[in-house]
CSV table of C-alpha atoms in Angstrom, one decimal:
chain,number,residue,atom,x,y,z
A,9,MET,CA,0.0,0.0,0.0
A,10,PRO,CA,1.3,3.5,-0.7
A,11,ILE,CA,2.8,5.6,2.1
A,12,GLU,CA,1.2,9.0,2.3
A,13,VAL,CA,3.4,11.8,3.8
A,14,THR,CA,1.5,14.8,5.1
A,15,MET,CA,2.7,18.3,5.9
A,16,PRO,CA,4.0,18.2,9.5
A,17,ARG,CA,3.5,21.0,12.0
A,18,MET,CA,7.1,22.3,12.2
A,19,SER,CA,6.4,25.1,14.7
A,20,ASP,CA,3.8,25.8,17.4
A,21,THR,CA,2.2,28.5,15.2
A,22,MET,CA,2.5,26.9,11.8
A,23,GLU,CA,-0.7,26.6,9.8
A,24,GLN,CA,0.8,25.9,6.4
A,25,GLY,CA,4.1,25.5,4.7
A,26,THR,CA,5.6,26.6,1.4
A,27,VAL,CA,7.6,24.1,-0.7
A,28,VAL,CA,10.8,26.1,-1.4
A,29,LYS,CA,12.6,23.3,-3.2
A,30,TRP,CA,12.2,19.6,-3.9
A,31,HIS,CA,15.3,17.5,-3.4
A,32,VAL,CA,13.7,14.4,-5.0
A,33,LYS,CA,11.7,13.5,-8.1
A,34,VAL,CA,9.3,10.8,-9.1
A,35,GLY,CA,11.1,7.5,-9.3
A,36,ASP,CA,13.8,8.3,-6.8
A,37,GLU,CA,14.5,5.7,-4.1
A,38,VAL,CA,14.7,7.2,-0.6
A,39,SER,CA,15.6,5.9,2.8
A,40,ALA,CA,14.3,7.0,6.2
A,41,GLY,CA,16.0,10.3,7.1
A,42,ASP,CA,16.6,11.4,3.6
A,43,VAL,CA,15.7,15.1,2.9
A,44,LEU,CA,12.7,15.3,0.6
A,45,ALA,CA,12.2,19.1,0.4
A,46,ASP,CA,12.9,22.4,2.0
A,47,ILE,CA,9.7,23.7,3.7
A,48,GLU,CA,9.3,27.4,4.7
A,49,THR,CA,7.2,27.9,7.8
A,50,ASP,CA,6.2,31.1,9.5
A,51,LYS,CA,9.5,31.1,11.4
A,52,ALA,CA,12.2,29.3,9.4
A,53,THR,CA,13.0,27.2,6.3
A,54,MET,CA,13.4,23.6,7.5
A,55,GLU,CA,14.0,20.2,5.9
A,56,LEU,CA,11.2,17.7,5.4
A,57,GLU,CA,12.6,14.2,5.9
A,58,ALA,CA,11.4,10.8,4.8
A,59,PHE,CA,10.1,8.7,7.7
A,60,ASP,CA,10.3,5.4,5.8
A,61,ASP,CA,12.0,3.7,2.9
A,62,GLY,CA,10.3,3.7,-0.5
A,63,THR,CA,10.2,5.1,-4.0
A,64,ILE,CA,8.8,8.6,-4.8
A,65,ALA,CA,5.5,7.9,-6.5
A,66,LYS,CA,4.0,11.4,-6.4
A,67,LEU,CA,4.9,15.0,-5.5
A,68,ALA,CA,1.6,16.5,-4.5
A,69,ALA,CA,2.7,20.1,-4.6
A,70,ASP,CA,4.8,22.3,-6.9
A,71,GLU,CA,7.7,24.4,-5.7
A,72,GLY,CA,6.3,27.7,-4.4
A,73,SER,CA,2.9,26.3,-3.5
A,74,GLN,CA,1.5,26.4,0.1
A,75,ILE,CA,0.3,23.2,1.7
A,76,GLY,CA,-1.8,23.2,4.9
A,77,VAL,CA,-0.7,21.2,8.0
A,78,GLY,CA,-1.9,17.6,7.6
A,79,GLU,CA,-2.4,17.8,3.9
A,80,LEU,CA,-0.9,15.3,1.5
A,81,ILE,CA,2.5,16.4,0.1
A,82,VAL,CA,4.4,13.2,-1.0
A,83,VAL,CA,3.4,9.6,-1.8
A,84,LEU,CA,5.9,6.8,-1.5
A,85,ALA,CA,5.6,3.3,-3.1
A,86,GLU,CA,6.6,0.5,-0.8
A,87,GLU,CA,9.0,-2.3,-1.9
A,88,GLY,CA,7.4,-4.4,-4.6
A,89,GLU,CA,4.8,-1.8,-5.4
A,90,SER,CA,4.8,0.0,-8.7
A,91,VAL,CA,5.1,3.8,-8.7
A,92,GLU,CA,2.0,4.1,-11.0
A,93,ASP,CA,-0.2,2.0,-8.7
A,94,ALA,CA,0.9,3.9,-5.6
A,95,ALA,CA,0.3,7.3,-7.3
A,96,SER,CA,-3.1,6.1,-8.5
A,97,ALA,CA,-4.2,4.8,-5.2
A,98,ALA,CA,-3.2,8.0,-3.5
A,99,GLY,CA,-4.2,10.3,-6.3
A,100,SER,CA,-7.7,10.9,-5.0
A,101,ALA,CA,-6.6,11.6,-1.5
A,102,GLY,CA,-5.9,15.3,-2.0
A,103,ALA,CA,-8.0,17.3,0.3
A,104,ALA,CA,-9.4,14.2,2.0
A,105,ALA,CA,-6.0,13.1,3.2
A,106,PRO,CA,-6.1,14.9,6.6
A,107,ALA,CA,-9.6,13.5,7.3
A,108,ALA,CA,-8.6,10.0,6.3
A,109,ALA,CA,-5.5,10.1,8.3
A,110,ALA,CA,-7.3,11.4,11.4
A,111,ALA,CA,-10.0,8.6,11.0
A,112,GLU,CA,-7.3,5.9,10.6
A,113,SER,CA,-5.5,7.3,13.6
A,114,SER,CA,-8.6,7.3,15.8
A,115,ALA,CA,-9.5,3.7,14.8
A,116,ALA,CA,-6.0,2.5,15.5
A,117,ALA,CA,-5.9,4.2,18.9
A,118,ALA,CA,-9.3,2.8,19.8
A,119,ALA,CA,-8.2,-0.8,19.0
A,120,ALA,CA,-4.9,-0.4,20.9
A,121,PRO,CA,-4.4,-1.0,24.7
A,122,THR,CA,-4.7,2.3,26.5
A,123,THR,CA,-1.4,1.7,28.3
A,124,ALA,CA,0.7,1.4,25.1
A,125,THR,CA,1.1,4.7,23.4
A,126,ALA,CA,4.0,6.0,21.4
A,127,VAL,CA,5.0,9.6,21.2
A,128,ALA,CA,6.9,10.7,18.1
A,129,GLU,CA,10.3,12.3,18.6
A,130,PRO,CA,11.4,15.4,16.8
A,131,ALA,CA,13.8,15.0,13.9
A,132,ALA,CA,17.5,15.8,14.5
A,133,ASN,CA,17.3,19.1,12.6
A,134,GLY,CA,14.5,20.5,14.7
A,135,SER,CA,11.6,19.7,12.3
A,136,THR,CA,8.8,17.3,13.5
A,137,THR,CA,8.8,13.9,12.0
A,138,ASN,CA,6.3,13.7,9.1
A,139,GLY,CA,2.8,13.1,10.2
A,140,SER,CA,3.7,12.4,13.8
A,141,GLU,CA,1.8,15.2,15.4
A,142,SER,CA,-1.6,14.0,14.5
A,143,LEU,CA,-0.7,10.3,15.0
A,144,ASN,CA,1.2,10.2,18.2
A,145,GLY,CA,-1.5,8.3,20.0
A,146,ALA,CA,-1.3,5.2,17.6
A,147,THR,CA,0.3,2.0,18.7
A,148,ALA,CA,2.4,-0.5,16.9
A,149,GLY,CA,0.0,-3.3,17.5
A,150,SER,CA,-3.2,-1.5,16.3
A,151,GLY,CA,-5.2,-3.0,13.5
A,152,ASP,CA,-7.5,-5.9,12.7
A,153,GLY,CA,-7.1,-9.0,14.9
A,154,GLY,CA,-3.9,-7.7,16.6
A,155,ARG,CA,-2.1,-7.3,13.3
A,156,VAL,CA,1.3,-5.5,13.6
A,157,PHE,CA,1.7,-2.7,11.0
A,158,ALA,CA,5.3,-2.4,9.9
A,159,SER,CA,7.1,-1.3,6.7
A,160,PRO,CA,8.8,-4.0,4.6
A,161,LEU,CA,12.3,-2.6,5.6
A,162,ALA,CA,11.3,-2.7,9.3
A,163,ARG,CA,10.2,-6.3,9.0
A,164,LYS,CA,13.4,-7.3,7.3
A,165,ILE,CA,15.5,-5.6,10.0
A,166,ALA,CA,13.4,-7.3,12.7
A,167,THR,CA,14.0,-10.7,11.1
A,168,GLU,CA,17.8,-10.1,10.9
A,169,ARG,CA,18.0,-8.9,14.5
A,170,ASN,CA,15.5,-11.3,15.9
A,171,ILE,CA,13.3,-8.5,17.2
A,172,ASP,CA,9.6,-9.1,18.3
A,173,LEU,CA,7.6,-6.5,16.4
A,174,SER,CA,4.6,-6.9,18.7
A,175,ALA,CA,6.7,-5.4,21.5
A,176,VAL,CA,7.8,-2.4,19.5
A,177,GLN,CA,5.9,0.9,19.5
A,178,GLY,CA,5.6,2.5,16.0
A,179,THR,CA,5.9,6.2,15.3
A,180,GLY,CA,5.0,6.1,11.6
A,181,PRO,CA,1.6,6.9,10.1
A,182,SER,CA,-1.2,5.2,12.0
A,183,GLY,CA,1.3,3.6,14.4
A,184,ARG,CA,3.2,1.9,11.6
A,185,ILE,CA,6.6,0.5,12.8
A,186,VAL,CA,9.4,2.1,10.7
A,187,LYS,CA,13.1,1.8,10.5
A,188,ARG,CA,13.9,4.3,13.3
A,189,ASP,CA,11.7,2.5,15.8
A,190,LEU,CA,14.0,-0.5,15.7
A,191,ASP,CA,17.2,1.4,16.5
A,192,ALA,CA,16.6,1.2,20.2
A,193,ALA,CA,14.6,-2.1,20.2
A,194,PRO,CA,16.3,-5.0,22.1
A,195,ALA,CA,17.4,-8.0,20.1
A,196,ALA,CA,17.5,-11.6,21.3
A,197,ALA,CA,21.3,-11.6,21.1
A,198,PRO,CA,22.6,-8.0,21.2
A,199,ALA,CA,26.1,-7.5,20.0
A,200,THR,CA,28.3,-4.8,21.4
A,201,ALA,CA,29.7,-2.5,18.8
A,202,ALA,CA,32.6,-0.1,19.2
A,203,SER,CA,31.6,3.6,19.1
A,204,PRO,CA,32.9,5.3,16.0
A,205,ALA,CA,35.6,7.9,16.5
A,206,PRO,CA,34.3,11.5,16.5
A,207,ILE,CA,34.7,13.2,13.1
A,208,PRO,CA,36.3,16.7,13.4
A,209,ALA,CA,34.1,19.5,12.2
A,210,PRO,CA,35.2,20.8,8.8
A,211,THR,CA,36.7,24.3,8.7
A,212,PRO,CA,34.0,26.7,7.4
A,213,ALA,CA,34.8,28.3,4.1
A,214,PRO,CA,35.3,32.0,4.2
A,215,THR,CA,32.3,34.1,3.1
A,216,PRO,CA,33.0,35.5,-0.4
A,217,ALA,CA,33.0,39.3,-0.8
A,218,PRO,CA,29.8,40.6,-2.4
A,219,MET,CA,30.1,41.3,-6.1
A,220,PRO,CA,29.2,44.8,-7.2
A,221,ALA,CA,25.9,45.2,-9.0
A,222,PRO,CA,26.1,45.6,-12.8
A,223,MET,CA,25.6,49.1,-14.1
A,224,PRO,CA,22.3,49.6,-15.9
A,225,ALA,CA,22.3,50.0,-19.6
A,226,PRO,CA,22.0,53.6,-20.9
A,227,GLY,CA,18.4,54.7,-20.9
A,228,ALA,CA,17.3,51.6,-19.0
A,229,THR,CA,14.2,52.0,-16.7
A,230,LEU,CA,13.2,50.2,-13.6
A,231,GLU,CA,10.2,47.8,-13.6
A,232,ASP,CA,7.0,48.2,-11.6
A,233,LYS,CA,6.2,44.9,-9.8
A,234,THR,CA,4.7,43.6,-6.6
A,235,VAL,CA,6.7,41.0,-4.7
A,236,THR,CA,4.7,38.5,-2.6
A,237,LEU,CA,6.2,38.1,0.9
A,238,THR,CA,7.2,34.6,2.0
A,239,ASN,CA,5.7,33.3,5.2
A,240,MET,CA,8.8,34.0,7.2
A,241,ARG,CA,9.3,37.5,5.8
A,242,ALA,CA,5.6,38.4,6.6
A,243,THR,CA,6.2,37.1,10.1
A,244,ILE,CA,9.3,39.2,10.5
A,245,ALA,CA,7.4,42.3,9.3
A,246,ARG,CA,4.6,41.7,11.7
A,247,ARG,CA,6.9,41.2,14.7
A,248,LEU,CA,8.9,44.4,13.9
A,249,VAL,CA,5.7,46.4,13.8
A,250,GLU,CA,4.6,44.9,17.1
A,251,SER,CA,8.0,45.7,18.7
A,252,LYS,CA,8.2,49.3,17.5
A,253,THR,CA,4.6,50.0,18.5
A,254,THR,CA,4.4,48.2,21.9
A,255,ILE,CA,7.9,48.7,23.3
A,256,PRO,CA,9.1,52.2,24.4
A,257,HIS,CA,12.4,52.3,22.5
A,258,TYR,CA,15.3,54.7,23.2
A,259,GLN,CA,18.9,54.7,22.2
A,260,VAL,CA,22.3,55.3,23.9
A,261,SER,CA,25.6,55.3,21.9
A,262,VAL,CA,29.2,55.0,22.9
A,263,SER,CA,32.5,54.7,21.0
A,264,ALA,CA,35.3,52.4,21.9
A,265,ARG,CA,39.0,52.5,20.8
A,266,MET,CA,39.8,49.3,18.9
A,267,ASP,CA,43.6,49.5,18.5
A,268,ALA,CA,44.4,47.0,21.2
A,269,LEU,CA,41.7,44.6,20.1
A,270,ASP,CA,42.9,44.7,16.5
A,271,GLU,CA,46.4,44.0,17.5
A,272,LEU,CA,45.4,41.1,19.8
A,273,ARG,CA,43.1,39.6,17.1
A,274,LYS,CA,46.0,39.6,14.6
A,275,GLN,CA,48.3,37.8,17.0
A,276,LEU,CA,45.7,35.2,17.9
A,277,ASN,CA,44.7,34.6,14.2
A,278,ALA,CA,48.4,34.1,13.3
A,279,GLN,CA,48.8,31.5,16.0
A,280,LEU,CA,45.5,29.8,15.2
A,281,GLN,CA,45.8,29.8,11.4
A,282,THR,CA,47.1,26.2,11.3
A,283,GLN,CA,44.0,25.1,13.1
A,284,GLY,CA,41.6,26.8,10.7
A,285,VAL,CA,40.4,29.4,13.2
A,286,LYS,CA,39.9,33.0,12.3
A,287,LEU,CA,38.4,35.3,14.9
A,288,SER,CA,36.3,38.2,13.8
A,289,VAL,CA,35.7,41.5,15.6
A,290,ASN,CA,32.1,40.3,16.1
A,291,ASP,CA,33.3,37.3,18.1
A,292,PHE,CA,35.0,39.7,20.6
A,293,ILE,CA,31.8,41.8,20.8
A,294,VAL,CA,29.7,38.7,21.5
A,295,ARG,CA,32.0,37.7,24.3
A,296,ALA,CA,32.2,41.2,25.7
A,297,THR,CA,28.4,41.8,25.7
A,298,ALA,CA,27.8,38.4,27.4
A,299,LEU,CA,30.3,38.9,30.2
A,300,ALA,CA,28.9,42.4,30.9
A,301,MET,CA,25.5,40.8,31.7
A,302,HIS,CA,26.9,39.5,35.0
A,303,GLU,CA,27.4,43.1,36.1
A,304,HIS,CA,24.2,44.4,34.5
A,305,PRO,CA,21.6,41.5,34.7
A,306,TYR,CA,18.6,43.8,33.8
A,307,VAL,CA,20.0,44.1,30.3
A,308,ASN,CA,19.6,40.3,30.1
A,309,SER,CA,15.9,40.3,31.0
A,310,SER,CA,12.4,40.2,29.6
A,311,TRP,CA,9.2,42.1,30.3
A,312,VAL,CA,6.3,40.0,31.6
A,313,GLU,CA,2.8,41.4,31.0
A,314,GLN,CA,1.2,39.3,33.7
A,315,GLY,CA,1.9,41.2,36.9
A,316,PRO,CA,3.5,43.2,35.3
A,317,ALA,CA,7.0,41.9,36.2
A,318,ILE,CA,10.6,41.7,34.9
A,319,LYS,CA,12.1,38.3,34.3
A,320,LEU,CA,15.9,38.2,34.9
A,321,ASN,CA,17.3,35.4,32.7
A,322,GLY,CA,19.7,32.9,34.3
A,323,ARG,CA,21.4,32.1,31.0
A,324,VAL,CA,23.1,34.5,28.6
A,325,ASN,CA,22.1,33.5,25.0
A,326,VAL,CA,23.3,36.1,22.5
A,327,GLY,CA,21.4,36.3,19.3
A,328,VAL,CA,23.3,37.3,16.2
A,329,ALA,CA,21.4,38.9,13.3
A,330,ILE,CA,22.1,37.3,9.9
A,331,ALA,CA,21.0,38.8,6.6
A,332,LEU,CA,19.5,36.2,4.2
A,333,PRO,CA,20.2,36.2,0.4
A,334,GLU,CA,17.3,37.1,-1.9
A,335,GLU,CA,17.0,33.5,-3.1
A,336,ARG,CA,16.1,32.5,0.4
A,337,GLY,CA,13.5,35.3,0.7
A,338,GLY,CA,15.7,38.0,2.1
A,339,GLY,CA,15.2,39.6,5.5
A,340,LEU,CA,17.0,38.9,8.7
A,341,VAL,CA,17.0,35.9,11.1
A,342,VAL,CA,18.6,35.8,14.6
A,343,ALA,CA,20.8,32.8,15.3
A,344,THR,CA,21.3,32.0,19.0
A,345,ILE,CA,24.8,31.5,20.6
A,346,ARG,CA,23.8,29.7,23.8
A,347,ASP,CA,25.6,30.4,27.0
A,348,ALA,CA,27.9,32.9,25.4
A,349,ASP,CA,29.3,33.9,28.7
A,350,GLN,CA,30.5,30.4,29.4
A,351,ILE,CA,32.4,29.6,26.2
A,352,GLY,CA,35.5,31.1,24.7
A,353,LEU,CA,36.2,33.1,21.6
A,354,ARG,CA,37.1,30.0,19.6
A,355,GLN,CA,33.8,28.3,20.3
A,356,ILE,CA,31.9,31.6,19.7
A,357,SER,CA,33.6,32.0,16.3
A,358,GLY,CA,32.9,28.4,15.2
A,359,GLU,CA,29.3,28.5,16.3
A,360,THR,CA,28.7,31.8,14.6
A,361,LYS,CA,30.2,30.7,11.3
A,362,ARG,CA,28.3,27.5,11.4
A,363,LEU,CA,24.9,29.1,12.0
A,364,ALA,CA,25.5,31.9,9.5
A,365,LYS,CA,26.4,29.4,6.7
A,366,LYS,CA,23.5,27.2,7.6
A,367,ALA,CA,21.1,30.1,7.6
A,368,ARG,CA,22.1,31.2,4.1
A,369,ASP,CA,22.4,27.7,2.6
A,370,LYS,CA,19.7,25.6,4.2
A,371,GLY,CA,17.9,27.6,6.8
A,372,LEU,CA,18.0,27.4,10.6
A,373,THR,CA,15.8,25.2,12.8
A,374,ILE,CA,13.4,26.7,15.3
A,375,ASP,CA,15.8,25.6,18.1
A,376,GLU,CA,18.7,27.5,16.5
A,377,MET,CA,16.7,30.7,16.5
A,378,SER,CA,15.0,30.4,19.9
A,379,ASP,CA,15.8,31.5,23.5
A,380,SER,CA,18.0,34.5,22.8
A,381,THR,CA,18.2,36.9,25.7
A,382,PHE,CA,20.1,39.7,24.0
A,383,THR,CA,20.7,40.5,20.3
A,384,ILE,CA,23.6,42.0,18.3
A,385,SER,CA,23.2,43.5,14.8
A,386,ASN,CA,26.5,44.3,13.1
A,387,LEU,CA,26.4,46.3,9.9
A,388,GLY,CA,30.0,47.4,10.2
A,389,MET,CA,31.0,44.7,7.7
A,390,PHE,CA,28.8,46.6,5.2
A,391,GLY,CA,30.6,49.9,5.8
A,392,VAL,CA,27.9,51.4,8.0
A,393,ASP,CA,29.3,53.9,10.6
A,394,HIS,CA,26.3,54.2,12.9
A,395,PHE,CA,22.7,53.0,13.0
A,396,THR,CA,19.9,52.1,15.4
A,397,ALA,CA,18.1,48.7,15.7
A,398,ILE,CA,14.7,47.6,16.7
A,399,VAL,CA,14.4,45.5,19.9
A,400,ASN,CA,13.9,41.8,19.2
A,401,PRO,CA,11.2,40.6,21.7
A,402,PRO,CA,11.3,39.1,24.3
A,403,ASN,CA,14.7,40.7,24.6
A,404,ALA,CA,15.1,43.9,26.6
A,405,ALA,CA,17.8,45.4,24.3
A,406,ILE,CA,19.7,45.1,21.0
A,407,LEU,CA,23.1,46.4,20.2
A,408,ALA,CA,23.7,48.0,16.8
A,409,VAL,CA,27.4,47.9,15.8
A,410,GLY,CA,29.1,50.1,13.2
A,411,ARG,CA,32.4,49.8,11.5
A,412,ALA,CA,35.8,50.8,13.1
A,413,ILE,CA,37.0,54.1,11.6
A,414,ASP,CA,40.6,55.4,11.6
A,415,LYS,CA,40.6,59.0,13.0
A,416,PRO,CA,43.0,61.3,14.9
A,417,PHE,CA,43.2,61.3,18.7
A,418,VAL,CA,44.9,63.7,21.1
A,419,GLU,CA,47.1,61.8,23.6
A,420,THR,CA,49.8,62.6,26.1
A,421,ASP,CA,53.3,61.6,25.2
A,422,ASP,CA,54.7,59.3,27.9
A,423,ASP,CA,58.2,60.8,27.6
A,424,SER,CA,57.7,64.5,27.2
A,425,GLY,CA,54.2,64.8,28.8
A,426,GLU,CA,53.1,66.9,25.8
A,427,ALA,CA,49.9,66.5,23.9
A,428,VAL,CA,50.4,64.7,20.5
A,429,ILE,CA,48.1,63.7,17.7
A,430,VAL,CA,48.0,60.0,16.8
A,431,VAL,CA,45.8,58.0,14.4
A,432,GLY,CA,43.7,55.3,16.1
A,433,SER,CA,40.7,53.1,15.3
A,434,GLU,CA,37.2,53.8,16.9
A,435,MET,CA,33.9,51.9,16.7
A,436,THR,CA,30.5,53.2,17.6
A,437,MET,CA,27.9,51.0,19.3
A,438,THR,CA,24.2,52.0,19.9
A,439,LEU,CA,22.1,50.2,22.4
A,440,SER,CA,18.3,50.2,21.8
A,441,SER,CA,16.5,49.4,25.0
A,442,ASP,CA,13.0,48.8,26.4
A,443,HIS,CA,12.5,51.7,28.7
A,444,ARG,CA,10.1,49.7,30.9
A,445,ILE,CA,13.1,47.6,32.0
A,446,ILE,CA,16.3,49.6,31.3
A,447,ASP,CA,16.6,53.3,32.1
A,448,GLY,CA,19.2,55.6,30.6
A,449,ALA,CA,21.7,55.3,33.5
A,450,MET,CA,21.6,51.4,33.3
A,451,ALA,CA,22.1,51.5,29.5
A,452,ALA,CA,25.1,53.9,29.9
A,453,GLN,CA,26.7,51.7,32.6
A,454,TYR,CA,26.2,48.6,30.6
A,455,LEU,CA,27.8,50.2,27.5
A,456,GLY,CA,30.6,51.4,29.7
A,457,THR,CA,31.4,47.9,30.8
A,458,VAL,CA,31.3,46.6,27.2
A,459,LYS,CA,33.6,49.4,26.2
A,460,HIS,CA,36.1,48.5,28.9
A,461,TYR,CA,36.2,44.9,27.8
A,462,LEU,CA,36.8,45.9,24.2
A,463,GLU,CA,39.5,48.4,25.0
A,464,ASN,CA,41.2,45.9,27.3
A,465,PRO,CA,40.7,42.7,25.2
A,466,ALA,CA,43.0,40.5,27.2
A,467,THR,CA,40.2,40.3,29.8
A,468,LEU,CA,38.1,38.5,27.2
A,469,LEU,CA,40.5,35.6,27.2
A,470,VAL,CA,40.1,34.6,30.8
């Protein structure tokens, strides 16, 4: 019988998903865990994975189309079943698929013992396993006369490992036992296998410099057109309006000398070059802002409407704003560097590069964009000197970072004691804060601490 894959609920607020790109075509053989498509939710672009082995018999949606949660999106043919027969059998499912799936799930749950329920686990990349949310009450033994529902591959593996399928709880559609359910199932004669050696993470490739836009031809005119927003871009726009209209913003700016930090960064990068590590200025900023939270905990807090009250966060999770390319819908996403006050510059650098690359290439998971307690937006890399940013709820503040500029400074000569003019590097930072939580003095004191760390960068190494 054909295996029908429905659109899973990949976030708590998701109602429909957009098929960004198919990674398979009709006739392709897939295994459990293979990526079928990139799906854009209201929060992120995520991977849709196969939950069972089979052959692609039907793609029920074109790229760019929107599919509601629970609606049919892919049909798989099982082993020994023709693609044409599977597609034909599922061809009329269409809009009736969610209702049929729900009815099948209810019937299976009713026939199963009430004490044997299986809860589906989320996929490793943060997306929910296909179809599991509406079927997490089904059991492996549900069906007519105690029949065990299992995929052909699952039955084959069970035979090879001498596993009793009746004792296995299935997490596939309608409680079907699939390959992943047998990974943790006990066999009659288990064998101890040596754990594979950890594979070192590859060194991230450097981000290429943006190419200059081509000059328009003489006499060329611009074209009038309306661009439809993606689900995620529309969500970003709505949240920005809510933030700006419901949070009393104000800004405080400070400038920091960057000469010592630049010199230390060059020394560290020269020493770490053979290890494939290259620290950026932003890595130092993430570390400095995180450490400063310990002296100014209110900057690492959130506003709670019920009460009202202020929640002081016990963890320092720094969000880093990442610009997405146009082919991924444009806009900004915030990747979370968790416990940034507890990890070193090397870990911060590696995690930031990994998240930035994934955001631009594949899209971040909900988990990778959740739980930030403070946000940094750095436009210095684009040549911006100074700007202000909008607070990212539920954060209480966001730091806007400009580029470092060479400029003259008046200093006192150590030998003569006379005033001399020297050329130094200076960077401007602007903190946008929620005035319900952070007043002007608190913002100034916090920025003063961040400035001290950046101007004395050796303190960031300990």
